CSV table of N, CA and C in Angstrom, one decimal:
chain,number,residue,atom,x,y,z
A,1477,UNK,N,-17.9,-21.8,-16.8
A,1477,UNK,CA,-16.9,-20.8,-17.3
A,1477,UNK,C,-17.3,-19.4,-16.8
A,1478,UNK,N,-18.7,-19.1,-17.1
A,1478,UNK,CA,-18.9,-17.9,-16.5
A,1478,UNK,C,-18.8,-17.3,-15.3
A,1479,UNK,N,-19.4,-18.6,-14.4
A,1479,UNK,CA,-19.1,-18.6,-12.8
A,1479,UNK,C,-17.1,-18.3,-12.4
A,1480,UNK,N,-16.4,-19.0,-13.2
A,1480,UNK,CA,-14.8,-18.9,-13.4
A,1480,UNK,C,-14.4,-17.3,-13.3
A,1481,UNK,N,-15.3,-16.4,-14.8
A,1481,UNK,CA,-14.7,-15.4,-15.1
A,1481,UNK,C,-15.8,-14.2,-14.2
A,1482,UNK,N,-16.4,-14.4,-13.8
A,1482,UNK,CA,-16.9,-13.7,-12.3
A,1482,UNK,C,-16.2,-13.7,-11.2
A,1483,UNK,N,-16.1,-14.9,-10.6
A,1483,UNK,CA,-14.8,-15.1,-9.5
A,1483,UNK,C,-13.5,-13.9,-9.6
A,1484,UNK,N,-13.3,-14.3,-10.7
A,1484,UNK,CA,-11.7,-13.5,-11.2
A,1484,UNK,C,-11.8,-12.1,-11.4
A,1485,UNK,N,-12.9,-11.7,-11.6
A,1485,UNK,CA,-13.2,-10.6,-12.3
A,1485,UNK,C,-13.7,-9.6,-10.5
A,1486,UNK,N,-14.2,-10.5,-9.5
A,1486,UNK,CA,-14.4,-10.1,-8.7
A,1486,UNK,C,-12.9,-10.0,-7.7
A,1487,UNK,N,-12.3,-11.0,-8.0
A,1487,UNK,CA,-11.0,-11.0,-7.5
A,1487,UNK,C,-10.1,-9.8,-7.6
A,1488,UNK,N,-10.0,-9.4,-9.5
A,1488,UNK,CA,-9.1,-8.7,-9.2
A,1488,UNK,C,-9.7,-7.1,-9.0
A,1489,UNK,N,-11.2,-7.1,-8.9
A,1489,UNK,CA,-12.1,-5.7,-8.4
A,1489,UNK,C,-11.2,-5.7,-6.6
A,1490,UNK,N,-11.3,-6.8,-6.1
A,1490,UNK,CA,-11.0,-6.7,-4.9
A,1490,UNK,C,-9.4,-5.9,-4.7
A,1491,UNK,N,-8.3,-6.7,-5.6
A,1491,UNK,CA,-7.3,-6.4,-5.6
A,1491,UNK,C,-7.0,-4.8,-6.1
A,1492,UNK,N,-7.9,-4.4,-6.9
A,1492,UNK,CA,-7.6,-3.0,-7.4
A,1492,UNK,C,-8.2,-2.2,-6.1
A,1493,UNK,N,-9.1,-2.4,-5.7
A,1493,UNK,CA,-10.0,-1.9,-4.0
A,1493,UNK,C,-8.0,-1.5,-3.0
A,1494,UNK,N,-7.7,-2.7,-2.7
A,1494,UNK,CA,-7.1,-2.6,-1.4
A,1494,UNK,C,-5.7,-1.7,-2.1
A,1495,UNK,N,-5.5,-2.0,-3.5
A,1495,UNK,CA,-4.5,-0.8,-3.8
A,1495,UNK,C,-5.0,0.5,-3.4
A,1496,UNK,N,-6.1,0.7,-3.7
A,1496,UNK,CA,-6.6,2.2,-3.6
A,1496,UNK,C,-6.6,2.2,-2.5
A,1497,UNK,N,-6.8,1.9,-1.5
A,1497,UNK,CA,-7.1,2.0,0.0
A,1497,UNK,C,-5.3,2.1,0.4
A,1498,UNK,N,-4.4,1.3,-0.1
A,1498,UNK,CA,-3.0,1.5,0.4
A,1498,UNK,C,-2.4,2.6,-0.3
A,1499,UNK,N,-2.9,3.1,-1.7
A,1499,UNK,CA,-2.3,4.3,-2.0
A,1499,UNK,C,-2.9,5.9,-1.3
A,1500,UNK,N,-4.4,5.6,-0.6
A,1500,UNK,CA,-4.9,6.6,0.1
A,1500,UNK,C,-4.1,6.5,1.6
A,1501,UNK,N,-3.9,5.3,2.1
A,1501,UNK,CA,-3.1,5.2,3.6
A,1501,UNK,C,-1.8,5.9,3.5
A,1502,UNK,N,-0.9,5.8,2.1
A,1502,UNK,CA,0.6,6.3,1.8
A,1502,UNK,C,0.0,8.0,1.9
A,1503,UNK,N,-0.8,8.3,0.9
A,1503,UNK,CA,-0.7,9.7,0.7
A,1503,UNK,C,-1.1,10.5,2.2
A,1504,UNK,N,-1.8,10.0,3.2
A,1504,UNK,CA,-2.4,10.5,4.5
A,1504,UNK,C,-1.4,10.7,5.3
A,1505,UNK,N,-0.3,9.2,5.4
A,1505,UNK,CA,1.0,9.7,5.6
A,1505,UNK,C,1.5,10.8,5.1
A,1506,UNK,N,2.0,10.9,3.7
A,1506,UNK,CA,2.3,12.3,4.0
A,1506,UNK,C,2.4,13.3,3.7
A,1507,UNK,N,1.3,13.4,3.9
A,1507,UNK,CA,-0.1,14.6,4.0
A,1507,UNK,C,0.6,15.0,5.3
A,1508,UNK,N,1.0,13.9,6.5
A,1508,UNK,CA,0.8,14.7,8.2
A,1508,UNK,C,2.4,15.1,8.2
């Protein structure tokens, strides 16, 4: 169970990661 709620927990760290990185790629747009 713990191994379960690490997985997940690393999952949605990842998924919150590539939001920030697509809301930094939108604002660079436009920025230029």
């Amino acid at each position: 169970i713990d191994y379960m709620k690490a997985l997940q927990h690393q999952t949605l760290y990842n998924v919150g990661e590539n939001k920030k990185k697509e809301v930094l790629q939108h604002e660079k747009v436009l920025w230029m």
